[in-house]
Coordinates of C-alpha atoms in Angstrom, one line a residue:
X63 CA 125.0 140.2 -28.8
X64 CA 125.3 143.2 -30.6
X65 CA 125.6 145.1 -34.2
X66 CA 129.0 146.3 -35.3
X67 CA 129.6 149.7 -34.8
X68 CA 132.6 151.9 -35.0
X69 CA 135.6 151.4 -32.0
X70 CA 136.5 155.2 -32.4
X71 CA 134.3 157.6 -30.6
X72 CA 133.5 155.5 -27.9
X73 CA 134.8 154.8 -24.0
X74 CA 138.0 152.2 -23.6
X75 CA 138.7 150.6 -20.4
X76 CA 139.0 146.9 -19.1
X77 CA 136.7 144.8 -17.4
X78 CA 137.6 141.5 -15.3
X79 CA 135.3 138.1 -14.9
X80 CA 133.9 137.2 -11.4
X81 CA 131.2 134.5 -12.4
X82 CA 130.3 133.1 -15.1
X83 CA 127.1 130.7 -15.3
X84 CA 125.3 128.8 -17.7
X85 CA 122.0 129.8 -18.2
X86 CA 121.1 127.2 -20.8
X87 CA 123.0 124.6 -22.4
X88 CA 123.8 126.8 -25.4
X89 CA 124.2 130.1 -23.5
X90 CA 126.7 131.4 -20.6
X91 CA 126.1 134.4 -18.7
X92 CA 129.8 136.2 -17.4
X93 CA 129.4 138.5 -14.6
X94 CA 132.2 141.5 -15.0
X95 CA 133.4 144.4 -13.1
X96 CA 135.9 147.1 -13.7
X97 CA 136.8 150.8 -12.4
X98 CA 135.2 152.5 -15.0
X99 CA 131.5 150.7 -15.2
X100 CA 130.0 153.4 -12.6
X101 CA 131.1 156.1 -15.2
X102 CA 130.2 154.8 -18.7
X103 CA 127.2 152.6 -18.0
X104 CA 123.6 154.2 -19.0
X105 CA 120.0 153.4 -17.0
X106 CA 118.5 152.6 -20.7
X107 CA 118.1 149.6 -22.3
X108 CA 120.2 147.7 -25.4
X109 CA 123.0 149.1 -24.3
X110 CA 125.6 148.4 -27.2
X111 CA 129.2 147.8 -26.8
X112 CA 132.5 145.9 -27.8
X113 CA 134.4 143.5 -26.0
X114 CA 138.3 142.7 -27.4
X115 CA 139.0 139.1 -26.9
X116 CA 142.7 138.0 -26.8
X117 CA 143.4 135.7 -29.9
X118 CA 144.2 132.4 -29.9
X119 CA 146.7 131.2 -27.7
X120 CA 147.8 134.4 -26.1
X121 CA 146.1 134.8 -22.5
X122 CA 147.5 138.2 -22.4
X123 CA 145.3 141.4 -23.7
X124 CA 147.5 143.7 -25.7
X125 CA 145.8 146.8 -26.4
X126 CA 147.1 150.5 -26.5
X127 CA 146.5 153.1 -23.9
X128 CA 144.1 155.2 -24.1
X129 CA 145.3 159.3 -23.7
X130 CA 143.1 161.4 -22.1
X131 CA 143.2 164.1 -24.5
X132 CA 141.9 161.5 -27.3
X133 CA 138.4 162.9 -27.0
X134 CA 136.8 160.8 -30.1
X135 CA 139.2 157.9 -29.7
X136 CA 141.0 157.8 -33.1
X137 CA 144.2 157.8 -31.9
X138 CA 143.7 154.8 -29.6
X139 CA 142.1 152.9 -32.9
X140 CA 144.8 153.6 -35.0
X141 CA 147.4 152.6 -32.5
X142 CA 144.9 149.5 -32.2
X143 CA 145.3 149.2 -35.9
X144 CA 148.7 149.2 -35.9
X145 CA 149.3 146.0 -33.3
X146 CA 150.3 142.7 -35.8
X147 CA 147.4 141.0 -36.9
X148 CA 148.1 138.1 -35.3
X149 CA 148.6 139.6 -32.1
X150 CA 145.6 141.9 -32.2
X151 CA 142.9 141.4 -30.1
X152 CA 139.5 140.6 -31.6
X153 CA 136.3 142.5 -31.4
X154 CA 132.8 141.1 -30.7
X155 CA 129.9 143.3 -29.9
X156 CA 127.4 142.6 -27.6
X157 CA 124.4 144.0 -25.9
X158 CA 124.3 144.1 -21.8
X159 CA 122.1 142.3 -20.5
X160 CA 122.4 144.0 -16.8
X161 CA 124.0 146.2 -14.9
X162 CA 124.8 147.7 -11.2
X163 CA 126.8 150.7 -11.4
X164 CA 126.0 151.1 -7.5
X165 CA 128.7 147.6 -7.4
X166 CA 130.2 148.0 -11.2
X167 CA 129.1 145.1 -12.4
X168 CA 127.8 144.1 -15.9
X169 CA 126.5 140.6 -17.3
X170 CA 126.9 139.3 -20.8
X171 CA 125.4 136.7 -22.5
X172 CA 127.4 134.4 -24.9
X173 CA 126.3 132.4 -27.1
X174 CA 127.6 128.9 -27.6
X175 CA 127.8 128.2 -31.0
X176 CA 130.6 125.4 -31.5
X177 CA 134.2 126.6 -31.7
X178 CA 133.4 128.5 -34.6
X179 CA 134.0 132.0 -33.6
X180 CA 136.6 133.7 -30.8
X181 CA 133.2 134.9 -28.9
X182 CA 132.1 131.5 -28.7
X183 CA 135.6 129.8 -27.8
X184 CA 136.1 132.3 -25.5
X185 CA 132.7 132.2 -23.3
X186 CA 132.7 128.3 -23.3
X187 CA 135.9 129.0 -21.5
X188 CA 135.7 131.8 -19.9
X189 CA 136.7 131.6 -15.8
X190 CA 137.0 134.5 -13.2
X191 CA 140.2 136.8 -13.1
X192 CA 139.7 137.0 -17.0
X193 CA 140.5 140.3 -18.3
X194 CA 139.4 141.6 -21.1
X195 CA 138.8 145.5 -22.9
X196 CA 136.1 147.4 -23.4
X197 CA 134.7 150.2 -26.1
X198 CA 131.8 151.8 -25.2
X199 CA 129.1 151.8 -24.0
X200 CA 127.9 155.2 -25.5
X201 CA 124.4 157.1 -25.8
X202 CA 125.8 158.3 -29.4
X203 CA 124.6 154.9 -30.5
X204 CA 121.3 154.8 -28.2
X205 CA 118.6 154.3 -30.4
X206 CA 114.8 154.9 -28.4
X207 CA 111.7 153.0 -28.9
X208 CA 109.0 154.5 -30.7
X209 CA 105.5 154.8 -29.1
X210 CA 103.4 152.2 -29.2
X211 CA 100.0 150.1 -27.7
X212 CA 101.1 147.1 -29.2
X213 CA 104.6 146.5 -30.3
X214 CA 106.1 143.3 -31.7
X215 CA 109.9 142.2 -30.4
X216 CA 111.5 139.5 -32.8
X217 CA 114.8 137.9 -32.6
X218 CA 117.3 134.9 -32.2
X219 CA 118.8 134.0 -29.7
X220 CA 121.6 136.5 -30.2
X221 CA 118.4 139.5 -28.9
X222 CA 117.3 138.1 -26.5
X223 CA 119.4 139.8 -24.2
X224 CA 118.1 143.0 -25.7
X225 CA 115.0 142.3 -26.0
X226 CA 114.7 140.9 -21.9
X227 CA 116.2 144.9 -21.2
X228 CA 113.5 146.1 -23.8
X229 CA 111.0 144.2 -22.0
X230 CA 112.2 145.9 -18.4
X231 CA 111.7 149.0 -19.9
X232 CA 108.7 149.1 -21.3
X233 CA 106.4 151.7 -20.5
X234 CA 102.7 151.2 -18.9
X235 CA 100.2 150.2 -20.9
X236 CA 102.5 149.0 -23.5
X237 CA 101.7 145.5 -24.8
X238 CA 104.8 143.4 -26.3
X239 CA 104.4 140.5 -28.9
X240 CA 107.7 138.4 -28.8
X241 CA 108.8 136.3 -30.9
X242 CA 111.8 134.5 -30.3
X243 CA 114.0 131.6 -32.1
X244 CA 115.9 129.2 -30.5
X245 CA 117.7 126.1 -31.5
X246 CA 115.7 124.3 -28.9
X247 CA 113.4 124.0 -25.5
X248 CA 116.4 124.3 -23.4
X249 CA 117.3 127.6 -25.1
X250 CA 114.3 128.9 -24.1
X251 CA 115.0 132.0 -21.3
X252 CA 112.9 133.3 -18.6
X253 CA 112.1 136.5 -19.6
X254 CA 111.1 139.5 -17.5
X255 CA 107.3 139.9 -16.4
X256 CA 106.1 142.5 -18.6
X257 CA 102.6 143.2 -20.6
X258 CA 104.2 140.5 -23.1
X259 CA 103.2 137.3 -24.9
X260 CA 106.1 135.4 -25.9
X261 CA 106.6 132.8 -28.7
X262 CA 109.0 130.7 -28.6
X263 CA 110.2 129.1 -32.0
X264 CA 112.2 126.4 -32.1
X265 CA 114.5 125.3 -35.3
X266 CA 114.8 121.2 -33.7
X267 CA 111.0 121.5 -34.7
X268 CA 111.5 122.9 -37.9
X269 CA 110.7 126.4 -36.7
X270 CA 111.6 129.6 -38.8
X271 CA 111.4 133.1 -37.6
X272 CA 110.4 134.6 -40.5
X273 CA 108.3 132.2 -41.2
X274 CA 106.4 132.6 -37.8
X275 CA 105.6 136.0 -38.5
X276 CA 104.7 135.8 -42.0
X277 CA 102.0 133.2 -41.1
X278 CA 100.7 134.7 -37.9
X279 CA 98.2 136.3 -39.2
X280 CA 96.6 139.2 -37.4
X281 CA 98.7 138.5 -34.5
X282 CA 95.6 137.5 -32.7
X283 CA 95.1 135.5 -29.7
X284 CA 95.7 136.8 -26.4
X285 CA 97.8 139.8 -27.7
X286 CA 94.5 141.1 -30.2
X287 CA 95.4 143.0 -33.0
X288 CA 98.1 144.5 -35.2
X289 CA 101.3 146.2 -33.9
X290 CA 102.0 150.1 -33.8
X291 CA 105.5 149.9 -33.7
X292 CA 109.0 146.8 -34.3
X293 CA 111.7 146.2 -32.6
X294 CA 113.7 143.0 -35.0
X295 CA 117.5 142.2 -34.2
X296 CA 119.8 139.1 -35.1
X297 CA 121.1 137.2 -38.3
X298 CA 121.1 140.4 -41.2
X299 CA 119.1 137.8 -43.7
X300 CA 116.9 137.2 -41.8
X301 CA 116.2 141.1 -40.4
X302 CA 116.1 142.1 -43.8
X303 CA 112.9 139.8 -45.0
X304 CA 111.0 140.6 -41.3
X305 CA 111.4 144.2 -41.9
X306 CA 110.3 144.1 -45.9
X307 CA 107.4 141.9 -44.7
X308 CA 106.4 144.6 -42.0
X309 CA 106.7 147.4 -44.1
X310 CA 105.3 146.2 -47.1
X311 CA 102.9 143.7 -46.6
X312 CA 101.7 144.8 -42.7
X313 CA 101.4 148.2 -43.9
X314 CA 103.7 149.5 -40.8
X315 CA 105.9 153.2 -41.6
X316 CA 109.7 152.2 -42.3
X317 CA 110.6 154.8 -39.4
X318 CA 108.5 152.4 -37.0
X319 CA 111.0 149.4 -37.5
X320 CA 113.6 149.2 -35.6
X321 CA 116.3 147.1 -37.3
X322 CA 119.7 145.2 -36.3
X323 CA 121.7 143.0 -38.3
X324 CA 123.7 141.4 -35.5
X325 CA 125.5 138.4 -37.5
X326 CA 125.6 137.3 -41.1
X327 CA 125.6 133.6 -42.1
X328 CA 129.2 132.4 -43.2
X329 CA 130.5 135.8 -42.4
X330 CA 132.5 137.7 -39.6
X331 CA 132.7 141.2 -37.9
X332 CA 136.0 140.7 -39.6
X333 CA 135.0 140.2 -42.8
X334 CA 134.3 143.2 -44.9
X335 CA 130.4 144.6 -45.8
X336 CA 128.9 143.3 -48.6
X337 CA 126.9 145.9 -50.5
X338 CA 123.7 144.9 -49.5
X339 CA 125.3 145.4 -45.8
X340 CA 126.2 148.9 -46.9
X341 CA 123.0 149.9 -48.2
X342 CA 121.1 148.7 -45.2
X343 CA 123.1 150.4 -42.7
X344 CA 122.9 153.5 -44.6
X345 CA 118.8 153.5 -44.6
X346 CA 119.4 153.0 -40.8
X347 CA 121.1 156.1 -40.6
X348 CA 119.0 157.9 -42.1
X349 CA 116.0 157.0 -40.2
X350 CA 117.7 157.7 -37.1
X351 CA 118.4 161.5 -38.6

């Protein structure tokens, strides 16, 4: 998964399922290709992008064309705008979790959360020949990792597939602290071998991510000793309290927290930003300036 960003100012193309497999009970990972993956995929990691899901009950993508000469893409959104609402297609965003160009193939992790929300519906059901669109990825909204010795990764289960890429690129020498919540043990992911302890915490036992990182102390144990540098990503509450309690009570600089809001409880991507929302996302900007 990913945060919202804007649709303009980004690549369009399609992409069409060849696999899709699930990885846990709770998650499915869809294999994609499409002619343009060579071209617009990046050798970074958290690579951001959208994916437009046909709504309910229409297996047909409609979405515009995009002209050649739109360089920032604002024609193609407006036109994308200007489809019915009820035939338009939605937009999730999601983070890659791998790539091939040399084939042009991506995967995508889905979480399964019910048949709450059109990314869930449509991953649960999600077979190959599927066609669906595709803004971005772009390096506009690349955002690198400070850094660091020691540096602590903490998510749901909505980062993990950002913070497995993280992980992958992660430079010698650099330690990783994760911590990672999951509804259960069969949510829990293998994770790529890196200088890394991993944390699992689990909300079937009563497990709270904030919680676990309020009351770990010193971050002792194998890992030995305070983090340089945070990488925190998933539900926006819950990003907001980690990143006060780092900054405020852990003593770390605001500019070395990395931040995402990637979902917010009883709300959609299609729902409009609260102020809070608003306020946050501006003190992001700025500390990427």
């Amino acid at each position: 998964m990913g945060q919202s960003m804007p649709v303009s100012a980004m690549p369009v193309s399609s992409v069409r399922v060849t696999e899709v497999e699930r990885i846990t009970p709770r998650t499915a990972r869809v294999t994609f290709t499409g002619d343009a993956l060579p071209d617009v995929l990046e050798d970074r990691p958290d690579q951001q992008m959208k994916l437009c899901l046909p709504r309910e009950g229409r297996s047909v993508l409609k979405l515009p064309e995009m002209d050649a000469d739109d360089a920032h893409g604002m024609r193609w959104y407006e036109a994308y705008l200007a489809i019915p609402e009820a035939e338009r297609p939605w937009t999730r965003s999601f983070t890659i979790r791998s790539h091939d160009r040399a084939r042009g193939t991506m995967t995508v992790d889905f979480v399964l959360h019910g048949d709450t929300g059109p990314a869930a519906r449509w991953g649960a059901r999600a077979r190959p020949g599927d066609v669906l669109g595709m803004v971005g990825p772009s390096s506009l909204y690349a955002r690198p990792l400070r850094s660091a010795e020691r540096m602590l990764l903490a998510g749901d289960e909505t980062a993990l597939p950002a913070i497995a890429t993280l992980l992958e690129a992660l430079p010698h020498g650099t330690r990783a602290l994760v911590y990672a919540e999951v509804a259960d043990a069969g949510e829990e992911v293998a994770l790529p071998d890196a200088e890394a302890e991993v944390r699992w915490v689990r909300r079937d036992a009563g497990g709270s991510l904030v919680e676990a990182v309020r009351d770990a102390g010193a971050f002792g144990g194998a890992f030995g000793g305070a983090v340089d540098a945070a990488w925190v990503a998933g539900e926006a509450s819950a990003v907001r309290a980690l990143r006060r309690h780092l900054v405020q009570e852990r003593g770390l600089p605001k500019a070395a927290v990395e931040f995402s809001g990637y979902w917010r409880r009883s709300l959609s991507q299609d729902d409009a930003p609260t102020s809070e929302d608003l306020a946050w996302a501006a003190e992001r900007a700025a500390g990427s300036a």
